[in-house]
One Martini backbone bead per residue (centre of mass of N, CA, C, O) as a GRO file, in nm:
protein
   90
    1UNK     BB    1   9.555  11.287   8.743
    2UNK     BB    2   9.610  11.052   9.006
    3UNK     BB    3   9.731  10.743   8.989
    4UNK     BB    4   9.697  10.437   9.119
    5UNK     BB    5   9.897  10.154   9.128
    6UNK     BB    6   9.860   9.775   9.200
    7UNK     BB    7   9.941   9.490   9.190
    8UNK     BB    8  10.217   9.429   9.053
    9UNK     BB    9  10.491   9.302   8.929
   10UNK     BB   10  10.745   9.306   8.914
   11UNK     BB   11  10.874   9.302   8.620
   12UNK     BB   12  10.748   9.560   8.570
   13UNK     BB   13  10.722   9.849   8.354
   14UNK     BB   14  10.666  10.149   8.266
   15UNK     BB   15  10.583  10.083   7.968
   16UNK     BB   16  10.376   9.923   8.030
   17UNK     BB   17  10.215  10.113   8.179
   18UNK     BB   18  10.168  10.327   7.917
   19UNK     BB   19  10.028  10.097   7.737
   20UNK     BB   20   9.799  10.050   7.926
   21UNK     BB   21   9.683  10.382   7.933
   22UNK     BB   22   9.705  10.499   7.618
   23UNK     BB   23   9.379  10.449   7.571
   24UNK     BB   24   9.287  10.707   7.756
   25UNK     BB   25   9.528  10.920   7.695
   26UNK     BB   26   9.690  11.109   7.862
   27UNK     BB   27  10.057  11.117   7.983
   28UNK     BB   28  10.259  11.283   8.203
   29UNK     BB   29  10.327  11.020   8.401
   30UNK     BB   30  10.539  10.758   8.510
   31UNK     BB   31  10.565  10.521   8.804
   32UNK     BB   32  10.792  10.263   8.977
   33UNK     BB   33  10.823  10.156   9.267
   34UNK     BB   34  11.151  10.165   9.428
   35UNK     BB   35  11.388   9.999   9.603
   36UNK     BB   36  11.671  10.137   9.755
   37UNK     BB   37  11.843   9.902   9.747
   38UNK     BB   38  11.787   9.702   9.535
   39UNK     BB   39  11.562   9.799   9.257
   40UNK     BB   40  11.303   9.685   9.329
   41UNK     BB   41  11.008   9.649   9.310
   42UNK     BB   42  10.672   9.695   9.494
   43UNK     BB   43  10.401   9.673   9.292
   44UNK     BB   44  10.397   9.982   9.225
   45UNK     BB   45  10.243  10.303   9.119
   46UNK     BB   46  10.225  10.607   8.884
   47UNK     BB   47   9.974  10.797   8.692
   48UNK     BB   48   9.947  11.072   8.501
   49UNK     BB   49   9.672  11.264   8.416
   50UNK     BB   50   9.540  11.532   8.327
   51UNK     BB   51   9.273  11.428   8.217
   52UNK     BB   52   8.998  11.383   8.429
   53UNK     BB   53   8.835  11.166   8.237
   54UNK     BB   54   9.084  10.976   8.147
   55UNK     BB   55   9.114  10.892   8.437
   56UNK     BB   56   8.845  10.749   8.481
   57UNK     BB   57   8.807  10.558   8.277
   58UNK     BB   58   9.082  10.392   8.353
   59UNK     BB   59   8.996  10.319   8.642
   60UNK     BB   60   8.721  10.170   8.525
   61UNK     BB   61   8.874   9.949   8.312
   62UNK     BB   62   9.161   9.862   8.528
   63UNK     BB   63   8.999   9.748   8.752
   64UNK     BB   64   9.044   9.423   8.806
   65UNK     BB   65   9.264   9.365   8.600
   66UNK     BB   66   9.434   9.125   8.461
   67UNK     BB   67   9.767   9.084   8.495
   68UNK     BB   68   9.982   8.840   8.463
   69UNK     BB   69   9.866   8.718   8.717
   70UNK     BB   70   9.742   9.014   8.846
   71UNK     BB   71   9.550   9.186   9.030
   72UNK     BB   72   9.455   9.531   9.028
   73UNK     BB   73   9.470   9.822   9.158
   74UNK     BB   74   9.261  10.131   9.041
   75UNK     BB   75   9.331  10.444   9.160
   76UNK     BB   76   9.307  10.731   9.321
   77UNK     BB   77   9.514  10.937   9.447
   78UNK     BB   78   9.654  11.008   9.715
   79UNK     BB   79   9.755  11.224   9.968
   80UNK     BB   80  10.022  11.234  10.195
   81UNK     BB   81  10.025  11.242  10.497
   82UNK     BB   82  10.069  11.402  10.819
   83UNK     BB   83  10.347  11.400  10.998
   84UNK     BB   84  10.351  11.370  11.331
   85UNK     BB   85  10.500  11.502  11.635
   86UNK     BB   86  10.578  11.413  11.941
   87UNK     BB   87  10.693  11.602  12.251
   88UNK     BB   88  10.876  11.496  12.575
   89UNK     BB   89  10.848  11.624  12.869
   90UNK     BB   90  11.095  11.599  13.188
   0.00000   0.00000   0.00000
């Protein structure tokens, strides 16, 4: 299961995102989006769980939880939209 998680600090670290969800299961992967001119963090990320219960238990309790004075929103990610391209002929 991917989860999407936002509303984090800039400073927050991967470690931070892996320490955050180790409680509810395995993790097979985290990622916190950085912009790619500055690479400072853009205050969200994704973290990937195989066990579909594990990774909705941990939607379920950090969901709305205050982490270091920002409420987080932690959701399933969404697959990325198919972006569509029209092309006008003169």
């Amino acid at each position: 299961m991917n989860i999407y998680v936002s509303n984090l600090g800039y400073d927050y670290q991967i470690e931070d995102l892996v320490n955050l969800f180790i409680e509810y299961g395995v993790i097979s992967s985290a990622t916190i989006v950085e912009d790619k001119y500055t690479n400072r963090s853009k205050g969200f990320g994704f973290v990937e769980m195989p066990n579909r219960s594990e990774g909705e238990k941990a939607i379920l309790a950090l969901h709305g939880k205050d982490i270091d004075g920002h409420v987080i929103s932690v959701t399933e990610a969404q697959p990325p939209k198919q972006k569509t391209f029209t092309r006008r002929f003169r």
